[in-house]
JSON list of N, CA and C in Angstrom, two decimals:
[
{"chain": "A", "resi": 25, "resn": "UNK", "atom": "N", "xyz": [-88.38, -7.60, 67.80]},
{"chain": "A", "resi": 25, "resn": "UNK", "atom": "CA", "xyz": [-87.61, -8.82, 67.59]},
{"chain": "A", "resi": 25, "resn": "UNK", "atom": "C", "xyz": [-87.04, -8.82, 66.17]},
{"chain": "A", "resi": 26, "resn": "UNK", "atom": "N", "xyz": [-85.93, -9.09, 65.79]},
{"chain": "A", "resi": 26, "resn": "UNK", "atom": "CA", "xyz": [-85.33, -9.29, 64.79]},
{"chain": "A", "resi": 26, "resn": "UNK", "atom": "C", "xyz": [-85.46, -10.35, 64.16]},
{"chain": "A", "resi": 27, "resn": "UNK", "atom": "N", "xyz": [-85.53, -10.49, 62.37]},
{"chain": "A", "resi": 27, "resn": "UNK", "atom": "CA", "xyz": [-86.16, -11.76, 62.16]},
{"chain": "A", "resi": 27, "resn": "UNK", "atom": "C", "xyz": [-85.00, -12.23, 61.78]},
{"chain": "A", "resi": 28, "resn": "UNK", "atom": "N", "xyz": [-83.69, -12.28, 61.41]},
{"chain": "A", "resi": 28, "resn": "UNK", "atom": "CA", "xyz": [-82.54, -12.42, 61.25]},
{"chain": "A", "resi": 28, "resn": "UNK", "atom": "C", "xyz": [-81.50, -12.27, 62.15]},
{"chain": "A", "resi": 29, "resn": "UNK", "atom": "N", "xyz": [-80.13, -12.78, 62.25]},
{"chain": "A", "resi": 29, "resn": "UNK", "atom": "CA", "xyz": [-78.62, -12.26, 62.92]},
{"chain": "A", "resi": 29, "resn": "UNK", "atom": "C", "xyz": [-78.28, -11.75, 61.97]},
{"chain": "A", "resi": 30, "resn": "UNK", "atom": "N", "xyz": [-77.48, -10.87, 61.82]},
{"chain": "A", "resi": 30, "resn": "UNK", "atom": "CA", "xyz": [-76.42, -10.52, 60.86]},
{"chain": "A", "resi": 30, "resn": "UNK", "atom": "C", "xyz": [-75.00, -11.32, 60.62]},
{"chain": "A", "resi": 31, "resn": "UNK", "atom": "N", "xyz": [-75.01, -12.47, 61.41]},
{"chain": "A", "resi": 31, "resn": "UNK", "atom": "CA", "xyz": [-73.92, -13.64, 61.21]},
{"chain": "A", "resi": 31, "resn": "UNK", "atom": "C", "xyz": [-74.73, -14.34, 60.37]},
{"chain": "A", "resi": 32, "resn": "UNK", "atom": "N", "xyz": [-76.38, -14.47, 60.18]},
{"chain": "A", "resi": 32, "resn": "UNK", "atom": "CA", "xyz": [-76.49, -15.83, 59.64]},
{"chain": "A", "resi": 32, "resn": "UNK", "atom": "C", "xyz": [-76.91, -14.84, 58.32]},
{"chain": "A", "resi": 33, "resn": "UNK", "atom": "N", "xyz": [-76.83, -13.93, 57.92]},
{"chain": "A", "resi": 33, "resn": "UNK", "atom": "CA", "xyz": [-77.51, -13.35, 56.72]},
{"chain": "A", "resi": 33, "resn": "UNK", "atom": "C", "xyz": [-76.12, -14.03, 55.19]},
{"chain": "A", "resi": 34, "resn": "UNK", "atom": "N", "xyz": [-76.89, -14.00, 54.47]},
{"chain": "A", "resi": 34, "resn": "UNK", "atom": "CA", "xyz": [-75.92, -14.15, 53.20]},
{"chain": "A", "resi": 34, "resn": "UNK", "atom": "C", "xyz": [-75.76, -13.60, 52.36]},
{"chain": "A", "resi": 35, "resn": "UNK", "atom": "N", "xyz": [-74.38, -13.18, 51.52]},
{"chain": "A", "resi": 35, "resn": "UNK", "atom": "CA", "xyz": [-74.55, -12.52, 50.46]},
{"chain": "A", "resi": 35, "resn": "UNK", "atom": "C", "xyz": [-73.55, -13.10, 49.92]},
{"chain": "A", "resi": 36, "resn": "UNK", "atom": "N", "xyz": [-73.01, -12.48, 48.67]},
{"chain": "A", "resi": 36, "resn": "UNK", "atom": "CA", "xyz": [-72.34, -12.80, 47.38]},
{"chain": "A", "resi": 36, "resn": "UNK", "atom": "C", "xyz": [-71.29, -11.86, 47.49]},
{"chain": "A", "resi": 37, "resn": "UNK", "atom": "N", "xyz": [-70.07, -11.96, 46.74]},
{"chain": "A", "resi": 37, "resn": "UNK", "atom": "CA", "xyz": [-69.03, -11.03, 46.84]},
{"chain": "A", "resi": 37, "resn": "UNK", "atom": "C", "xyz": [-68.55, -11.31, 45.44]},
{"chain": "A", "resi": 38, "resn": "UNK", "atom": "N", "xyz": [-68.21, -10.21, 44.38]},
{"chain": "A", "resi": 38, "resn": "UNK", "atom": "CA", "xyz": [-67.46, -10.62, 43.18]},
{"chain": "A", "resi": 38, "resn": "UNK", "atom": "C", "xyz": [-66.76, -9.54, 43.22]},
{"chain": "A", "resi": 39, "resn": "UNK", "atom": "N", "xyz": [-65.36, -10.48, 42.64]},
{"chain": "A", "resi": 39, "resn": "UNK", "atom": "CA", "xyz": [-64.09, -9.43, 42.61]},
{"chain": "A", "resi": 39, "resn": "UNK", "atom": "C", "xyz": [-63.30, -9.73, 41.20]},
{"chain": "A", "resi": 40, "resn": "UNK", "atom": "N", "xyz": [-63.03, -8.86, 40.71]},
{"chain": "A", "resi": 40, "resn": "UNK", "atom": "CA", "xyz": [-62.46, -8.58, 39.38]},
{"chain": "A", "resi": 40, "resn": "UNK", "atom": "C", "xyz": [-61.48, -7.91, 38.82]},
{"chain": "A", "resi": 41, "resn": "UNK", "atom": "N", "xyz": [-60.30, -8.20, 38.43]},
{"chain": "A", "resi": 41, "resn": "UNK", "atom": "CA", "xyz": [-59.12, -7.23, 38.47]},
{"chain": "A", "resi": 41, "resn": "UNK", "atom": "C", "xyz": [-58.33, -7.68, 37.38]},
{"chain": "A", "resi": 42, "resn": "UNK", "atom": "N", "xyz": [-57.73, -6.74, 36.62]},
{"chain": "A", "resi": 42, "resn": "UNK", "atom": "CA", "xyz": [-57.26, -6.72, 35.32]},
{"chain": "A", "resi": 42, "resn": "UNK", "atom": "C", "xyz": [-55.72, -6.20, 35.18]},
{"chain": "A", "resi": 43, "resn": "UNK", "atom": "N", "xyz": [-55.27, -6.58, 34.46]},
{"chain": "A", "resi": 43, "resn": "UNK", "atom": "CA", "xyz": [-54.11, -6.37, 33.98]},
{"chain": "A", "resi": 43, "resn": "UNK", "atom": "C", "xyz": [-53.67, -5.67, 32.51]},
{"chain": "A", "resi": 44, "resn": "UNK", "atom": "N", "xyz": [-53.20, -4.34, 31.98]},
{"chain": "A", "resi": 44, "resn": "UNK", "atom": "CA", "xyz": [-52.90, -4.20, 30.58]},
{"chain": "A", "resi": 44, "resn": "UNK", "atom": "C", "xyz": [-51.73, -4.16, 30.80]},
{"chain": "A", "resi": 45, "resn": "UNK", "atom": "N", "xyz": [-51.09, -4.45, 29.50]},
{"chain": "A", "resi": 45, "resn": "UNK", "atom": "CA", "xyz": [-49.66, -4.59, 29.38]},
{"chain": "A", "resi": 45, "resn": "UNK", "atom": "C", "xyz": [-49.36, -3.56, 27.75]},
{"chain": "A", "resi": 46, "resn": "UNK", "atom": "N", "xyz": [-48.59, -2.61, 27.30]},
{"chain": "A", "resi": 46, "resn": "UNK", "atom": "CA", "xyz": [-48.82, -1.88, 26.47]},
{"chain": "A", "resi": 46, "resn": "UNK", "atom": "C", "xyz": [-47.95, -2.56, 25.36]},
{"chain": "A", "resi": 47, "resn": "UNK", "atom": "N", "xyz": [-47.87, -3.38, 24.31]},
{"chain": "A", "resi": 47, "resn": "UNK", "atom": "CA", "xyz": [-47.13, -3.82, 23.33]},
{"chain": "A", "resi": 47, "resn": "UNK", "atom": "C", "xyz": [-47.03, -3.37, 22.59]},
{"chain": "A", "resi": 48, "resn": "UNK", "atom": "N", "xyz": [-46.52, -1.76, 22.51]},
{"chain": "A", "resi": 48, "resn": "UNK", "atom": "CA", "xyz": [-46.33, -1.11, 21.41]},
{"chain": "A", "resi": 48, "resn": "UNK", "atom": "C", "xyz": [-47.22, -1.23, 19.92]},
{"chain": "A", "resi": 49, "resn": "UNK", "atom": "N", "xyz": [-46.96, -0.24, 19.20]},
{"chain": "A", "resi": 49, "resn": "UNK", "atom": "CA", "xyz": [-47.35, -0.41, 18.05]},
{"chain": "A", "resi": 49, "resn": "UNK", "atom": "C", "xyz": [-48.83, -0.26, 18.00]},
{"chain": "A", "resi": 50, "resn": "UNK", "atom": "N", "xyz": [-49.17, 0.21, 19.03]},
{"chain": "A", "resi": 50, "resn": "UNK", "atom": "CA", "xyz": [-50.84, 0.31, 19.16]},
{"chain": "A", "resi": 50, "resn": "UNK", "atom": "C", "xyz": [-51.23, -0.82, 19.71]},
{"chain": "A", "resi": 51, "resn": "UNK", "atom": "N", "xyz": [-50.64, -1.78, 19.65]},
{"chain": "A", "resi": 51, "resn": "UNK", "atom": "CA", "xyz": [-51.36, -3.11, 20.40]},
{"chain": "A", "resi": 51, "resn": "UNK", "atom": "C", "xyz": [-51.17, -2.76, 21.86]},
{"chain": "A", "resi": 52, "resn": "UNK", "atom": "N", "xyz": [-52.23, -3.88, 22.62]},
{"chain": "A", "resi": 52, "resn": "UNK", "atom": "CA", "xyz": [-51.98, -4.35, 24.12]},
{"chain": "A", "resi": 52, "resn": "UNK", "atom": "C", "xyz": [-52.53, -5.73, 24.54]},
{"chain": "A", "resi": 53, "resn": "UNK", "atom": "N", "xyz": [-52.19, -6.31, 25.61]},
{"chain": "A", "resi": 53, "resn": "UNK", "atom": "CA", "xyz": [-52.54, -7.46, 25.76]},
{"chain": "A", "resi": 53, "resn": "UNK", "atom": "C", "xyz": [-53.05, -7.37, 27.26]},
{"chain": "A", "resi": 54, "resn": "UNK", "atom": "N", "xyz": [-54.32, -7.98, 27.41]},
{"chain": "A", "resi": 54, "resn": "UNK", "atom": "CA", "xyz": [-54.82, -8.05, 28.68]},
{"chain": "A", "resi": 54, "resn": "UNK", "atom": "C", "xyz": [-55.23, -8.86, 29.21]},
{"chain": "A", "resi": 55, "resn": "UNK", "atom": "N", "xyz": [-54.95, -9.20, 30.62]},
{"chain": "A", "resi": 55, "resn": "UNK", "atom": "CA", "xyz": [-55.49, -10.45, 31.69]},
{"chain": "A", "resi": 55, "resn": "UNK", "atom": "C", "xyz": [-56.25, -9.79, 32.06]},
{"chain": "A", "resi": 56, "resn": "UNK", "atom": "N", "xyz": [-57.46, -10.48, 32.56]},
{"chain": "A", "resi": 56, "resn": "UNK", "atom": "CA", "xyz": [-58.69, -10.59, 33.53]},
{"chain": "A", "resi": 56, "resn": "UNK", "atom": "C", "xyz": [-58.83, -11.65, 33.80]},
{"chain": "A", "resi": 57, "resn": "UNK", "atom": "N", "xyz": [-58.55, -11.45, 35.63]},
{"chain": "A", "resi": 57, "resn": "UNK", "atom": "CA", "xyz": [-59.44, -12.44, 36.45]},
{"chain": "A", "resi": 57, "resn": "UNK", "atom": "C", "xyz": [-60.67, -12.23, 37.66]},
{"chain": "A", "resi": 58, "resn": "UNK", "atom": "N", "xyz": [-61.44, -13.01, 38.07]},
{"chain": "A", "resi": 58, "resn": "UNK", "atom": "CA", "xyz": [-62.04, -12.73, 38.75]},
{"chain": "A", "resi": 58, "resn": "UNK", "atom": "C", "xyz": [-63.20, -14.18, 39.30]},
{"chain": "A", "resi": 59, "resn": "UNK", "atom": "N", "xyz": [-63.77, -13.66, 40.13]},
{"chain": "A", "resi": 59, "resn": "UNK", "atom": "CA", "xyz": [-63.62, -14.74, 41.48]},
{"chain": "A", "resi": 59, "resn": "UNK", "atom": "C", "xyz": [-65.32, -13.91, 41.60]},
{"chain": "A", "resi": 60, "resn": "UNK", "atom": "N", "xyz": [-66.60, -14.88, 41.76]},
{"chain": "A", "resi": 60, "resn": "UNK", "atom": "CA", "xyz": [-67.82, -14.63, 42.64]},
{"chain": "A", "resi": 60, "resn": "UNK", "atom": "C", "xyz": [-67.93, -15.81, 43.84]},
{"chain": "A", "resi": 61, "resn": "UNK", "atom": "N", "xyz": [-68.11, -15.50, 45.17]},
{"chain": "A", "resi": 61, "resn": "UNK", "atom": "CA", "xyz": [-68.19, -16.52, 46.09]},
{"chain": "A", "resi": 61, "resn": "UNK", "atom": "C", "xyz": [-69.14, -16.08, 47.12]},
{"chain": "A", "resi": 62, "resn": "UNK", "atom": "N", "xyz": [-69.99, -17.26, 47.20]},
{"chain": "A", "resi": 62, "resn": "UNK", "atom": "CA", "xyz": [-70.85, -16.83, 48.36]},
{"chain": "A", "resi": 62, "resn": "UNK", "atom": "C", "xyz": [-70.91, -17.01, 49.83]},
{"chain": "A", "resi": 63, "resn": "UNK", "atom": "N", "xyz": [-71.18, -16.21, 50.82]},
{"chain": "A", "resi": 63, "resn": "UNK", "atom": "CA", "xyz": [-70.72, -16.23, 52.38]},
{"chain": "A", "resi": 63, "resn": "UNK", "atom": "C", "xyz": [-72.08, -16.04, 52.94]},
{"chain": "A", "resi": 64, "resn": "UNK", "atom": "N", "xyz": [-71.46, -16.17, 54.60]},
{"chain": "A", "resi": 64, "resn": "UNK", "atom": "CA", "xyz": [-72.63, -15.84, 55.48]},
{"chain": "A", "resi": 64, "resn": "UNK", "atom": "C", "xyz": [-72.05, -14.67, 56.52]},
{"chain": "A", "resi": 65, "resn": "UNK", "atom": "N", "xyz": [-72.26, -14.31, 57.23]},
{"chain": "A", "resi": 65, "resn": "UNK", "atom": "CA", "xyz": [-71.96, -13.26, 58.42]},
{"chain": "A", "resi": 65, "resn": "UNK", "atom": "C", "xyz": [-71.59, -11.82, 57.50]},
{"chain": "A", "resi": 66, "resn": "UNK", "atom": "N", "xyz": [-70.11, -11.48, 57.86]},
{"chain": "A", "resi": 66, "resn": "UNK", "atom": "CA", "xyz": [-69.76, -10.52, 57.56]},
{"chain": "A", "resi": 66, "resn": "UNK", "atom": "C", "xyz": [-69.13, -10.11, 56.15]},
{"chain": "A", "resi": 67, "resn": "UNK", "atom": "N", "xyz": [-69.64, -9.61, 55.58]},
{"chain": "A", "resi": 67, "resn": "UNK", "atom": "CA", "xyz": [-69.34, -9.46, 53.86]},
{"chain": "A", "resi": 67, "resn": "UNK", "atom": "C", "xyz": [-67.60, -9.16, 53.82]},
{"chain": "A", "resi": 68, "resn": "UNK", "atom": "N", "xyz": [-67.08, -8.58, 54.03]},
{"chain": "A", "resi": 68, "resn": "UNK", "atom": "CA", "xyz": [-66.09, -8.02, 54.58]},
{"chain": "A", "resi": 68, "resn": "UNK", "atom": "C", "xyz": [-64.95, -9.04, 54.76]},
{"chain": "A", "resi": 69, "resn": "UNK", "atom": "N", "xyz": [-65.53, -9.87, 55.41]},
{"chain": "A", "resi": 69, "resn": "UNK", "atom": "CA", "xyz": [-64.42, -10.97, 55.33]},
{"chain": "A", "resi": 69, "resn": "UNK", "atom": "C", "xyz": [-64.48, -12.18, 54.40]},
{"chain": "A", "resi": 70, "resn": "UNK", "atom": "N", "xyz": [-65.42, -12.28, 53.22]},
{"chain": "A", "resi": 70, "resn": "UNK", "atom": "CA", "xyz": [-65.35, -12.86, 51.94]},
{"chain": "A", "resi": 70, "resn": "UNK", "atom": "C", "xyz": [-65.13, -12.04, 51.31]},
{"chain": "A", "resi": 71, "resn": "UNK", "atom": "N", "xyz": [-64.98, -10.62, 51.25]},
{"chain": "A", "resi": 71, "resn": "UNK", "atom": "CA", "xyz": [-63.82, -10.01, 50.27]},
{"chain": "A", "resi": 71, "resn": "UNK", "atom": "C", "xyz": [-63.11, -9.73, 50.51]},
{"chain": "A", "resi": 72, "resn": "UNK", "atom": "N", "xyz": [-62.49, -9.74, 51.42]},
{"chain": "A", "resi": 72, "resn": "UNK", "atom": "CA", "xyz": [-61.00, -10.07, 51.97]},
{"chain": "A", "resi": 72, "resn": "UNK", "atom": "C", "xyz": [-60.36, -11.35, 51.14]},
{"chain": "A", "resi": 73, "resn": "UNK", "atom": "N", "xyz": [-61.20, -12.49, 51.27]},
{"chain": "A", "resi": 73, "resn": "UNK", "atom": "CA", "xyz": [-60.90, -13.95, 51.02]},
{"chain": "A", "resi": 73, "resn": "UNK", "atom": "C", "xyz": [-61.14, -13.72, 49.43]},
{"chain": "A", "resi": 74, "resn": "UNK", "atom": "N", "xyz": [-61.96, -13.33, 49.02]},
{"chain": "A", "resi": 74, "resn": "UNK", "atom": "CA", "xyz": [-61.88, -13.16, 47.21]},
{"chain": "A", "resi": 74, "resn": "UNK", "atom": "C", "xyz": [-60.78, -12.40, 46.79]},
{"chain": "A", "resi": 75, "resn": "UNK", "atom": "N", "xyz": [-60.48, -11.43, 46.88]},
{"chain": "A", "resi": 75, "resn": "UNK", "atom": "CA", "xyz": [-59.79, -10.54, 46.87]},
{"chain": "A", "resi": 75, "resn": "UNK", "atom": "C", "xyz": [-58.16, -10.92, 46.85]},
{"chain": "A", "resi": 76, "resn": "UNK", "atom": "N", "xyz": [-57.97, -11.64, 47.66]},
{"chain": "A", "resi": 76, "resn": "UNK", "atom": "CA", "xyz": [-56.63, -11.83, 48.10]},
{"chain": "A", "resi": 76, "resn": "UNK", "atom": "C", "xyz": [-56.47, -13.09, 46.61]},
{"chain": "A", "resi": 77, "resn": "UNK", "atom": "N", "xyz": [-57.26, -14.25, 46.87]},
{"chain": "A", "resi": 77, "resn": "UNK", "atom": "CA", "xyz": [-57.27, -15.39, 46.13]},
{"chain": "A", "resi": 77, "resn": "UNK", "atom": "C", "xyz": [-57.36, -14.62, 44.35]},
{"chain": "A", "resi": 78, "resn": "UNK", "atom": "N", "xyz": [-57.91, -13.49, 44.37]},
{"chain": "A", "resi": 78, "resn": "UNK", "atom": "CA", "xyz": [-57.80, -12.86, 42.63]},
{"chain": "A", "resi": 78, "resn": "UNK", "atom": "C", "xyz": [-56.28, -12.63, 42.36]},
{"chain": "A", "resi": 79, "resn": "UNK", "atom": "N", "xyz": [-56.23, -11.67, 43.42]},
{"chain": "A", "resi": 79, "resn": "UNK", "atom": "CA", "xyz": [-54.91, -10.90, 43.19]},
{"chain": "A", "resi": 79, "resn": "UNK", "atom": "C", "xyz": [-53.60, -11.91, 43.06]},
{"chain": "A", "resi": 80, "resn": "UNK", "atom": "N", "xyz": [-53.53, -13.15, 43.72]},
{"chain": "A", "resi": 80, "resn": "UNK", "atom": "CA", "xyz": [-52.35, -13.96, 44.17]},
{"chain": "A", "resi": 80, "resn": "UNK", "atom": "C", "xyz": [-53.06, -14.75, 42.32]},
{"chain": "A", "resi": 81, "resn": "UNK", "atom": "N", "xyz": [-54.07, -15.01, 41.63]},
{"chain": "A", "resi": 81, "resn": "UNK", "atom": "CA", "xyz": [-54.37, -15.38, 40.69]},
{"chain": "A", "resi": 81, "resn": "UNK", "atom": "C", "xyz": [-53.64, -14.38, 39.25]},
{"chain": "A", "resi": 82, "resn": "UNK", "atom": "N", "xyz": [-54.19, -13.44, 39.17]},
{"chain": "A", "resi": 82, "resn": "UNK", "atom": "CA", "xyz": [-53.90, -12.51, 38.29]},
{"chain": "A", "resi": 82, "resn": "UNK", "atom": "C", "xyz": [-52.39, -11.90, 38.34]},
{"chain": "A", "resi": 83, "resn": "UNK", "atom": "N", "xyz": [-51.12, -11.86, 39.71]},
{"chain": "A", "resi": 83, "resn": "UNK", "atom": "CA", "xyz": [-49.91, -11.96, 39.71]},
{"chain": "A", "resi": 83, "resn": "UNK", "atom": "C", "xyz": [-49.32, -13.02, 39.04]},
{"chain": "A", "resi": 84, "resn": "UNK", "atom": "N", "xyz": [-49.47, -14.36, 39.42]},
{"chain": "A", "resi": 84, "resn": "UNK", "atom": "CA", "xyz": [-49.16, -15.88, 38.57]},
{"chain": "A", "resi": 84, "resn": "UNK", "atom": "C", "xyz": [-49.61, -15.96, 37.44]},
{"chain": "A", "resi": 85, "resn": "UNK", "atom": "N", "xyz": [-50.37, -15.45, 36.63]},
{"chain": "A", "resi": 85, "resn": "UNK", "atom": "CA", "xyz": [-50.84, -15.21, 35.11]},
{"chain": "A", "resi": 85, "resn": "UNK", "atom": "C", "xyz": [-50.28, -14.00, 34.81]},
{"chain": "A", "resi": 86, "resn": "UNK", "atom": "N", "xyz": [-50.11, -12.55, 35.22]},
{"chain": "A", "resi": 86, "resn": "UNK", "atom": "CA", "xyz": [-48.97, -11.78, 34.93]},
{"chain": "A", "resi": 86, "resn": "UNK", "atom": "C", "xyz": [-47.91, -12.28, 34.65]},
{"chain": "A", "resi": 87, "resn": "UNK", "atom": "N", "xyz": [-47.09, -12.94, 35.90]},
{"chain": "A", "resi": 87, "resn": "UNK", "atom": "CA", "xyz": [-45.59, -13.48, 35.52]},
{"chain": "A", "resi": 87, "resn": "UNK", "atom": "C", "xyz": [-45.53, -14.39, 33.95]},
{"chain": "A", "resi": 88, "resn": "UNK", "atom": "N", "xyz": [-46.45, -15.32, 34.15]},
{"chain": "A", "resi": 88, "resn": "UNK", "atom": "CA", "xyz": [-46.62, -16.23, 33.12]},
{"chain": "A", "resi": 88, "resn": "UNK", "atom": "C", "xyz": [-46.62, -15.59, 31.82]},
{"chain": "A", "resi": 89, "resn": "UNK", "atom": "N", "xyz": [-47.50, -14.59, 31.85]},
{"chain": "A", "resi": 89, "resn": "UNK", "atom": "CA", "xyz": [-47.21, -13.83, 30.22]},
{"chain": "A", "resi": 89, "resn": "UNK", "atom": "C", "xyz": [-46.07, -13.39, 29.76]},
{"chain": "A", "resi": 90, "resn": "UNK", "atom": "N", "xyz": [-46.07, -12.28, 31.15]},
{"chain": "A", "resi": 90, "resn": "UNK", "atom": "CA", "xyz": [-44.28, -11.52, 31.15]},
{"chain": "A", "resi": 90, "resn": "UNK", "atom": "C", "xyz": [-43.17, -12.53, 30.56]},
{"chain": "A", "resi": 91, "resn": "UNK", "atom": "N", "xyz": [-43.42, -13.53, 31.22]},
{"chain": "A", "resi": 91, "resn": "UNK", "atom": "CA", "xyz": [-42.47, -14.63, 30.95]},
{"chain": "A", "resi": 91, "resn": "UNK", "atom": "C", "xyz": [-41.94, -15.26, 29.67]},
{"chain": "A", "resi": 92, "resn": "UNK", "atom": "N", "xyz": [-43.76, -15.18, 28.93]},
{"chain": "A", "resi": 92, "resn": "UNK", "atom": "CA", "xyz": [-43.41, -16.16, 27.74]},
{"chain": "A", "resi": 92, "resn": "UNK", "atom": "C", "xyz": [-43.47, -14.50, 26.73]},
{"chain": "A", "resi": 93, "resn": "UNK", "atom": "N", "xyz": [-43.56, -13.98, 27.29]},
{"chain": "A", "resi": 93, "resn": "UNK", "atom": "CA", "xyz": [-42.92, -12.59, 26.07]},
{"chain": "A", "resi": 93, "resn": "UNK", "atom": "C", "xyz": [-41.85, -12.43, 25.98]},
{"chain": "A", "resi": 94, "resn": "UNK", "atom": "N", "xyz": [-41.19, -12.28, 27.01]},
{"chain": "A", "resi": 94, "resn": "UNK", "atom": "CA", "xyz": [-39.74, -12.42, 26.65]},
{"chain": "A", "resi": 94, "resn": "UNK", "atom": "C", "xyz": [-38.84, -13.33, 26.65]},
{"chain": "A", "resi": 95, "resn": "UNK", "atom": "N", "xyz": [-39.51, -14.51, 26.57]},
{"chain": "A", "resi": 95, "resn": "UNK", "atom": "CA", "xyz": [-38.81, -16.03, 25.88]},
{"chain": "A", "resi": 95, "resn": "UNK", "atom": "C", "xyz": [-38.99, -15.50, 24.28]},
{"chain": "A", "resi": 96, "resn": "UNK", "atom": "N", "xyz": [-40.30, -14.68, 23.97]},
{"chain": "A", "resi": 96, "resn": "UNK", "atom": "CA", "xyz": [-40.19, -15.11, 22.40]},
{"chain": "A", "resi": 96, "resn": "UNK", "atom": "C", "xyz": [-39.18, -13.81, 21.54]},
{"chain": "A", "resi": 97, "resn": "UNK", "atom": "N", "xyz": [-38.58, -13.31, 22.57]},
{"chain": "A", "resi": 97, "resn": "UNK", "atom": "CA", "xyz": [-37.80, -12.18, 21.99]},
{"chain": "A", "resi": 97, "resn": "UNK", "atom": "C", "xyz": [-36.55, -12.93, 21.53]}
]
């Protein structure tokens, strides 16, 4: 007998993804974002759901930098 389902088991998922941008001169400037969320059933499909929610995070803070860098040119 199994003392668990594997639908009702839980775990944690953390996802983390970064951005460098090279600003010459030896400098660089970097985003990091990242996302821990906890699920039940299939791990797989809370990092799907983290994952997606980082990436659509860390694109909209890309633009945003991109953006105000070359406003200040």
């Amino acid at each position: 007998k199994r003392l668990h389902n594997i639908d009702e088991q839980a775990h944690r998922v953390k996802v983390s993804l970064g951005y460098t941008r090279n600003m010459g001169n030896f400098e660089s400037l970097r985003v990091d974002i990242g996302l821990e969320a906890d699920g039940t059933g299939n791990p797989n499909t809370t990092f799907d759901k983290v994952y997606a929610w980082t990436e659509k995070k860390l694109l909209e803070k890309v633009a945003e930098v991109e953006e105000e860098l070359t406003k200040d040119k």
